[in-house]
PDB file of C-alpha atoms in Angstrom:
ATOM      1  CA  MET W   1      38.941  23.757  98.796  1.00  0.00           C
ATOM      2  CA  TYR W   2      37.196  20.465  99.451  1.00  0.00           C
ATOM      3  CA  ASP W   3      35.270  19.504 102.066  1.00  0.00           C
ATOM      4  CA  THR W   4      35.445  16.167 103.963  1.00  0.00           C
ATOM      5  CA  PRO W   5      32.345  13.648 103.913  1.00  0.00           C
ATOM      6  CA  ASP W   6      30.181  13.178 107.096  1.00  0.00           C
ATOM      7  CA  LEU W   7      32.401  11.689 109.522  1.00  0.00           C
ATOM      8  CA  ASP W   8      29.880   8.871 110.464  1.00  0.00           C
ATOM      9  CA  SER W   9      30.653   7.150 106.500  1.00  0.00           C
ATOM     10  CA  VAL W  10      34.557   7.499 106.931  1.00  0.00           C
ATOM     11  CA  SER W  11      37.030   6.329 104.118  1.00  0.00           C
ATOM     12  CA  VAL W  12      40.205   5.805 104.517  1.00  0.00           C
ATOM     13  CA  ASP W  13      41.612   9.010 104.057  1.00  0.00           C
ATOM     14  CA  ASP W  14      39.246  10.262 106.317  1.00  0.00           C
ATOM     15  CA  HIS W  15      40.105   7.253 109.099  1.00  0.00           C
ATOM     16  CA  LYS W  16      43.652   8.370 108.810  1.00  0.00           C
ATOM     17  CA  LEU W  17      42.725  12.024 109.159  1.00  0.00           C
ATOM     18  CA  THR W  18      40.917  11.224 112.452  1.00  0.00           C
ATOM     19  CA  GLU W  19      43.826   9.341 113.820  1.00  0.00           C
ATOM     20  CA  VAL W  20      46.511  12.263 113.066  1.00  0.00           C
ATOM     21  CA  CYS W  21      44.276  14.735 114.730  1.00  0.00           C
ATOM     22  CA  LYS W  22      43.955  12.319 117.709  1.00  0.00           C
ATOM     23  CA  LYS W  23      47.218  11.927 117.835  1.00  0.00           C
ATOM     24  CA  LEU W  24      48.217  15.932 117.378  1.00  0.00           C
ATOM     25  CA  LEU W  25      45.929  16.312 120.414  1.00  0.00           C
ATOM     26  CA  GLN W  26      47.598  13.708 122.336  1.00  0.00           C
ATOM     27  CA  GLN W  27      51.208  15.281 121.673  1.00  0.00           C
ATOM     28  CA  GLN W  28      49.713  18.828 121.558  1.00  0.00           C
ATOM     29  CA  SER W  29      47.738  21.669 123.132  1.00  0.00           C
ATOM     30  CA  PHE W  30      45.645  23.655 120.857  1.00  0.00           C
ATOM     31  CA  THR W  31      43.625  26.574 122.213  1.00  0.00           C
ATOM     32  CA  THR W  32      41.526  26.924 118.849  1.00  0.00           C
ATOM     33  CA  GLN W  33      40.411  24.722 116.108  1.00  0.00           C
ATOM     34  CA  ASN W  34      42.276  27.289 113.646  1.00  0.00           C
ATOM     35  CA  LYS W  35      45.693  26.220 115.131  1.00  0.00           C
ATOM     36  CA  LEU W  36      44.783  22.388 114.771  1.00  0.00           C
ATOM     37  CA  ARG W  37      43.749  23.163 111.361  1.00  0.00           C
ATOM     38  CA  GLN W  38      47.123  24.948 110.602  1.00  0.00           C
ATOM     39  CA  ALA W  39      49.020  21.840 112.272  1.00  0.00           C
ATOM     40  CA  LEU W  40      46.989  19.593 110.019  1.00  0.00           C
ATOM     41  CA  VAL W  41      47.886  21.941 106.958  1.00  0.00           C
ATOM     42  CA  ASP W  42      51.351  21.971 107.792  1.00  0.00           C
ATOM     43  CA  LEU W  43      51.176  17.847 107.925  1.00  0.00           C
ATOM     44  CA  GLY W  44      50.002  18.054 104.694  1.00  0.00           C
ATOM     45  CA  TYR W  45      46.307  17.697 104.982  1.00  0.00           C
ATOM     46  CA  SER W  46      45.822  20.724 102.123  1.00  0.00           C
ATOM     47  CA  GLY W  47      42.546  21.632 101.937  1.00  0.00           C
ATOM     48  CA  ILE W  48      41.553  21.015 105.408  1.00  0.00           C
ATOM     49  CA  SER W  49      38.630  23.659 106.700  1.00  0.00           C
ATOM     50  CA  GLN W  50      37.267  24.856 110.121  1.00  0.00           C
ATOM     51  CA  SER W  51      34.144  22.996 109.693  1.00  0.00           C
ATOM     52  CA  THR W  52      35.988  20.009 108.808  1.00  0.00           C
ATOM     53  CA  VAL W  53      38.278  20.482 111.707  1.00  0.00           C
ATOM     54  CA  SER W  54      34.824  21.016 113.883  1.00  0.00           C
ATOM     55  CA  ARG W  55      33.510  17.611 112.988  1.00  0.00           C
ATOM     56  CA  LEU W  56      36.512  15.611 113.687  1.00  0.00           C
ATOM     57  CA  LEU W  57      36.245  17.166 117.191  1.00  0.00           C
ATOM     58  CA  ALA W  58      32.853  16.132 117.523  1.00  0.00           C
ATOM     59  CA  HIS W  59      33.458  12.703 115.859  1.00  0.00           C
ATOM     60  CA  LEU W  60      36.494  12.439 118.480  1.00  0.00           C
ATOM     61  CA  GLY W  61      34.639  13.588 121.515  1.00  0.00           C
ATOM     62  CA  VAL W  62      36.772  16.383 122.106  1.00  0.00           C
ATOM     63  CA  VAL W  63      36.070  19.186 124.818  1.00  0.00           C
ATOM     64  CA  LYS W  64      37.469  22.291 125.890  1.00  0.00           C
ATOM     65  CA  MET W  65      38.918  22.409 129.577  1.00  0.00           C
ATOM     66  CA  GLN W  66      41.418  24.481 131.218  1.00  0.00           C
ATOM     67  CA  ASN W  67      44.794  23.292 131.374  1.00  0.00           C
ATOM     68  CA  ALA W  68      47.685  23.135 134.030  1.00  0.00           C
ATOM     69  CA  CYS W  69      48.734  26.912 132.624  1.00  0.00           C
ATOM     70  CA  GLY W  70      45.004  28.068 132.933  1.00  0.00           C
ATOM     71  CA  LYS W  71      44.025  28.322 129.396  1.00  0.00           C
ATOM     72  CA  LYS W  72      40.942  26.789 127.601  1.00  0.00           C
ATOM     73  CA  ALA W  73      42.399  24.260 125.246  1.00  0.00           C
ATOM     74  CA  TYR W  74      40.527  20.927 123.417  1.00  0.00           C
ATOM     75  CA  CYS W  75      41.613  17.807 125.191  1.00  0.00           C
ATOM     76  CA  LEU W  76      40.359  13.700 124.379  1.00  0.00           C
ATOM     77  CA  THR W  77      37.960  12.943 126.311  1.00  0.00           C
ATOM     78  CA  ALA W  78      38.206   9.344 128.319  1.00  0.00           C
ATOM     79  CA  GLU W  79      36.345   7.508 125.832  1.00  0.00           C
ATOM     80  CA  SER W  80      38.802   8.382 123.139  1.00  0.00           C
ATOM     81  CA  THR W  81      42.021   8.503 124.704  1.00  0.00           C
ATOM     82  CA  SER W  82      44.411   6.099 127.124  1.00  0.00           C
ATOM     83  CA  VAL W  83      45.505   8.329 130.021  1.00  0.00           C
ATOM     84  CA  ARG W  84      49.049   8.933 129.369  1.00  0.00           C
ATOM     85  CA  VAL W  85      50.735  10.946 131.892  1.00  0.00           C
ATOM     86  CA  ASP W  86      53.858  12.875 130.949  1.00  0.00           C
ATOM     87  CA  SER W  87      57.014  14.242 133.263  1.00  0.00           C
ATOM     88  CA  SER W  88      54.444  18.313 132.950  1.00  0.00           C
ATOM     89  CA  ILE W  89      52.030  16.461 134.509  1.00  0.00           C
ATOM     90  CA  SER W  90      53.979  15.168 137.666  1.00  0.00           C
ATOM     91  CA  SER W  91      56.077  18.268 137.573  1.00  0.00           C
ATOM     92  CA  GLN W  92      52.643  19.918 139.019  1.00  0.00           C
ATOM     93  CA  ILE W  93      52.794  17.787 142.436  1.00  0.00           C
ATOM     94  CA  GLU W  94      54.799  18.642 145.334  1.00  0.00           C
ATOM     95  CA  LEU W  95      53.495  16.247 147.460  1.00  0.00           C
ATOM     96  CA  ILE W  96      51.644  12.872 147.711  1.00  0.00           C
ATOM     97  CA  THR W  97      50.855  11.500 151.322  1.00  0.00           C
ATOM     98  CA  ASN W  98      48.299   9.888 153.554  1.00  0.00           C
ATOM     99  CA  ASN W  99      47.028  10.359 156.742  1.00  0.00           C
ATOM    100  CA  ARG W 100      46.226   7.002 157.207  1.00  0.00           C
ATOM    101  CA  SER W 101      42.389   7.281 156.097  1.00  0.00           C
ATOM    102  CA  LEU W 102      42.773   9.463 152.678  1.00  0.00           C
ATOM    103  CA  VAL W 103      45.797   9.814 150.084  1.00  0.00           C
ATOM    104  CA  VAL W 104      46.756  13.451 149.906  1.00  0.00           C
ATOM    105  CA  ILE W 105      47.867  15.168 146.672  1.00  0.00           C
ATOM    106  CA  LYS W 106      49.613  18.319 146.825  1.00  0.00           C
ATOM    107  CA  THR W 107      49.936  20.441 143.675  1.00  0.00           C
ATOM    108  CA  HIS W 108      50.586  23.819 142.445  1.00  0.00           C
ATOM    109  CA  PRO W 109      48.093  26.263 142.125  1.00  0.00           C
ATOM    110  CA  GLY W 110      45.547  25.760 139.901  1.00  0.00           C
ATOM    111  CA  SER W 111      46.634  21.980 138.590  1.00  0.00           C
ATOM    112  CA  ALA W 112      44.313  19.778 141.580  1.00  0.00           C
ATOM    113  CA  GLN W 113      41.374  19.565 139.255  1.00  0.00           C
ATOM    114  CA  LEU W 114      43.100  18.346 136.325  1.00  0.00           C
ATOM    115  CA  ILE W 115      45.329  15.749 138.140  1.00  0.00           C
ATOM    116  CA  ALA W 116      42.232  14.632 139.843  1.00  0.00           C
ATOM    117  CA  ARG W 117      40.060  14.426 136.534  1.00  0.00           C
ATOM    118  CA  LEU W 118      43.534  12.107 135.320  1.00  0.00           C
ATOM    119  CA  ILE W 119      43.083   9.821 138.413  1.00  0.00           C
ATOM    120  CA  ASP W 120      39.324   9.468 137.544  1.00  0.00           C
ATOM    121  CA  ILE W 121      39.567   9.255 133.777  1.00  0.00           C
ATOM    122  CA  ASP W 122      40.409   5.362 134.126  1.00  0.00           C
ATOM    123  CA  PRO W 123      38.545   3.877 137.493  1.00  0.00           C
ATOM    124  CA  HIS W 124      40.265   1.788 140.016  1.00  0.00           C
ATOM    125  CA  ALA W 125      39.025  -0.920 142.095  1.00  0.00           C
ATOM    126  CA  ASP W 126      41.082   0.797 144.966  1.00  0.00           C
ATOM    127  CA  ILE W 127      39.617   4.098 144.637  1.00  0.00           C
ATOM    128  CA  LEU W 128      36.249   5.557 145.735  1.00  0.00           C
ATOM    129  CA  ALA W 129      36.698   8.528 144.951  1.00  0.00           C
ATOM    130  CA  THR W 130      38.798  12.095 144.120  1.00  0.00           C
ATOM    131  CA  ILE W 131      37.961  15.722 145.400  1.00  0.00           C
ATOM    132  CA  GLY W 132      40.134  18.089 143.621  1.00  0.00           C
ATOM    133  CA  GLY W 133      40.739  21.657 144.567  1.00  0.00           C
ATOM    134  CA  ASN W 134      42.787  24.374 143.471  1.00  0.00           C
ATOM    135  CA  ASP W 135      45.996  23.201 144.838  1.00  0.00           C
ATOM    136  CA  THR W 136      44.733  19.636 147.007  1.00  0.00           C
ATOM    137  CA  ILE W 137      43.458  16.664 145.820  1.00  0.00           C
ATOM    138  CA  LEU W 138      41.928  14.006 148.485  1.00  0.00           C
ATOM    139  CA  VAL W 139      41.681  10.674 147.264  1.00  0.00           C
ATOM    140  CA  VAL W 140      38.867   8.633 149.102  1.00  0.00           C
ATOM    141  CA  PRO W 141      40.151   4.708 149.099  1.00  0.00           C
ATOM    142  CA  LYS W 142      37.695   1.879 148.973  1.00  0.00           C
ATOM    143  CA  HIS W 143      38.228   0.476 152.225  1.00  0.00           C
ATOM    144  CA  VAL W 144      40.503   2.511 154.932  1.00  0.00           C
ATOM    145  CA  LYS W 145      42.573  -0.420 155.741  1.00  0.00           C
ATOM    146  CA  ASP W 146      43.963  -0.353 151.936  1.00  0.00           C
ATOM    147  CA  VAL W 147      44.975   3.444 152.229  1.00  0.00           C
ATOM    148  CA  ASP W 148      48.582   2.403 151.421  1.00  0.00           C
ATOM    149  CA  ARG W 149      47.825   0.552 148.193  1.00  0.00           C
ATOM    150  CA  CYS W 150      45.672   3.289 147.321  1.00  0.00           C
ATOM    151  CA  GLU W 151      48.524   6.030 147.476  1.00  0.00           C
ATOM    152  CA  GLN W 152      50.514   3.434 144.995  1.00  0.00           C
ATOM    153  CA  VAL W 153      47.786   3.164 142.894  1.00  0.00           C
ATOM    154  CA  VAL W 154      47.803   6.789 142.642  1.00  0.00           C
ATOM    155  CA  ARG W 155      51.661   7.582 142.536  1.00  0.00           C
ATOM    156  CA  ALA W 156      51.835   5.054 139.850  1.00  0.00           C
ATOM    157  CA  ARG W 157      49.342   6.783 137.572  1.00  0.00           C
ATOM    158  CA  LEU W 158      50.784  10.112 138.213  1.00  0.00           C
ATOM    159  CA  GLY W 159      54.058   8.898 137.540  1.00  0.00           C
ATOM    160  CA  ALA W 160      55.079  10.250 140.666  1.00  0.00           C
TER     161      ALA W 160
END
């Protein structure tokens, strides 16, 4: 078994491994480093140790967050990935509306904080703040007069 060199001095192979790891994290949910290591081995990266996976995760700025199913899983941070909303996120949304001053998003229980974070990851000029509870998100528009435009921005971000 070989050990990958320090990722601060990445070689072409290390760069490819980093990109493959990043892509796996964007496409799948991993609850342990060993499951991610096994996925890399399955893709032909034999000899990957747990410490190599740990260094990859640190290099990519990966954090462990609670997912929509309530399990802790490894997630790329805003600095390391662009937001990509798919049907599994939009399926968690029950309602998006506004009351002429705030945009209100009703979600399935336990999904609101994750969805609020997705809105916050890439700041938009029309959004001042988001507040995520258990099943409700309040989105505060920068200006109340632009609440309809703020709602449209939220809908576009969430694929709703």
